[in-house]
Amino acid sequence: MSHDITTDLVTLRDYWRYAISRFNAAELSYGHGTHNAVDDAAFLVLDSLDLPIDTLDPFLDAKLLPSERHLLAERIETRVATRKPSAYLTGRSYIQGMRFFVDERVIVPRSHIGEILFNEYGGEFGSTFLPDPFAVESVVDICTGSGCLAILAAKFFPLASVDAVDLSADALEVAEKNRQAYGLEDQLTLHQGDLFGPLSGRKFDLIITNPPYVDHEAMDEFPAEYRAEPAMAHDGGEDGLDLVRTLLAEAPKHLNPGGGMLCEIGRGRDILEAEFPDLDFLWVETTEEEDAVFWITAEALGVKAKKGK
């Protein structure tokens, strides 16, 4: 920067306004926890200062220390120059207020499944379709990435042993940091491998998965922010559903009777329903989507109850 803006910008409000202007002028792209310049600028400024990311008002007119001003100026400039998602710049991402460490080894967490788990288990009456959380003894998160969904599973299924699988050794290093941050070394086990491969025929009460599901045409049109993420975390094949098909084929071998699979697929509902007309998918509505996640029971997948049960 030819001019040191830190001499002119003093308060948090100054840097928030400045970031919005820079982001709009640069025509940045969003979708990694925020959806516009105003929200992305707020996240970057607040999280960089270790402030609550949803609380601007009490801090807007606070005067910042010189070191804080330089940090914000540097990160705003980096966001514009590199177009990396803001979560990579702060090293943190959030699901329903829960913080997770992230870097370029993993996709920035933003799964609809997190919202679903909070919605279904956050009220006093329990879920309308997911199993009783205290009856679930085993959960697996396939394609765990940063480990965020596995950690949420450990929170909502306190009596369950949780396993998490990812093909990427780099991603599992990030997941391990998050596992340690939440003190889940005894409840959560991480595995490197392809889908159910490292699980040795084990069965679970619940499968949760947010696999790569972006089709190649969409990947070719990715803005720089999405290209900053690992391509393997997005690549779902020609139509985006390669891994989903494999999961549907393999899940029955790994589900206990009475269990089920919660799977995020993006925008492939029409393709999936046409290809599997006999499967009874329950499409779960979220704040942003009506059919990006399905629930399917073990029985719908052909798992038979044990005799005498």
Short mmCIF file of N, CA and C in Angstrom, two decimals, residues 22 26 28 74-86 88-89 104 223-228:
data_model
loop_
_atom_site.label_atom_id
_atom_site.label_comp_id
_atom_site.label_asym_id
_atom_site.label_seq_id
_atom_site.Cartn_x
_atom_site.Cartn_y
_atom_site.Cartn_z
N ARG A 22 -13.42 -1.85 -0.05
CA ARG A 22 -12.39 -2.56 -0.81
C ARG A 22 -12.95 -3.85 -1.42
N ALA A 26 -13.35 -4.69 -5.42
CA ALA A 26 -12.61 -5.83 -5.98
C ALA A 26 -13.54 -6.91 -6.50
N LEU A 28 -15.21 -9.26 -4.92
CA LEU A 28 -14.88 -10.55 -4.33
C LEU A 28 -16.08 -11.49 -4.36
N GLU A 74 -3.45 -5.27 7.03
CA GLU A 74 -2.77 -6.32 6.31
C GLU A 74 -3.75 -7.40 5.83
N ARG A 75 -4.67 -7.78 6.69
CA ARG A 75 -5.60 -8.86 6.32
C ARG A 75 -6.62 -8.39 5.28
N ILE A 76 -7.05 -7.16 5.36
CA ILE A 76 -7.96 -6.63 4.33
C ILE A 76 -7.26 -6.63 2.98
N GLU A 77 -6.03 -6.18 2.97
CA GLU A 77 -5.26 -6.16 1.73
C GLU A 77 -5.04 -7.57 1.19
N THR A 78 -4.72 -8.51 2.08
CA THR A 78 -4.50 -9.90 1.66
C THR A 78 -5.77 -10.51 1.10
N ARG A 79 -6.91 -10.22 1.73
CA ARG A 79 -8.19 -10.75 1.24
C ARG A 79 -8.44 -10.29 -0.20
N VAL A 80 -8.13 -9.04 -0.49
CA VAL A 80 -8.35 -8.50 -1.83
C VAL A 80 -7.30 -9.03 -2.81
N ALA A 81 -6.05 -9.06 -2.40
CA ALA A 81 -4.97 -9.42 -3.32
C ALA A 81 -4.97 -10.90 -3.67
N THR A 82 -5.26 -11.77 -2.67
CA THR A 82 -5.19 -13.21 -2.90
C THR A 82 -6.54 -13.84 -3.16
N ARG A 83 -7.61 -13.17 -2.73
CA ARG A 83 -8.98 -13.66 -2.82
C ARG A 83 -9.20 -14.95 -2.03
N LYS A 84 -8.32 -15.23 -1.09
CA LYS A 84 -8.54 -16.37 -0.21
C LYS A 84 -9.73 -16.10 0.71
N PRO A 85 -10.51 -17.12 1.06
CA PRO A 85 -11.60 -16.90 2.02
C PRO A 85 -11.08 -16.32 3.33
N SER A 86 -11.89 -15.47 3.94
CA SER A 86 -11.47 -14.82 5.18
C SER A 86 -11.15 -15.81 6.28
N TYR A 88 -9.54 -18.51 6.05
CA TYR A 88 -8.14 -18.90 5.96
C TYR A 88 -7.21 -17.84 6.52
N LEU A 89 -7.63 -16.60 6.45
CA LEU A 89 -6.79 -15.50 6.94
C LEU A 89 -6.80 -15.43 8.47
N GLU A 104 -5.59 -24.06 4.59
CA GLU A 104 -5.80 -24.47 3.20
C GLU A 104 -5.78 -25.98 2.99
N PRO A 223 -14.94 -19.27 -8.72
CA PRO A 223 -14.14 -18.07 -8.49
C PRO A 223 -12.90 -18.43 -7.67
N ALA A 224 -11.99 -17.46 -7.54
CA ALA A 224 -10.70 -17.73 -6.88
C ALA A 224 -10.88 -18.20 -5.45
N GLU A 225 -11.91 -17.69 -4.75
CA GLU A 225 -12.11 -18.09 -3.36
C GLU A 225 -12.32 -19.59 -3.22
N TYR A 226 -13.06 -20.18 -4.15
CA TYR A 226 -13.31 -21.62 -4.10
C TYR A 226 -12.12 -22.42 -4.61
N ARG A 227 -11.37 -21.83 -5.53
CA ARG A 227 -10.17 -22.51 -6.01
C ARG A 227 -9.08 -22.55 -4.95
N ALA A 228 -9.18 -21.71 -3.94
CA ALA A 228 -8.20 -21.73 -2.86
C ALA A 228 -8.34 -22.96 -1.98
#
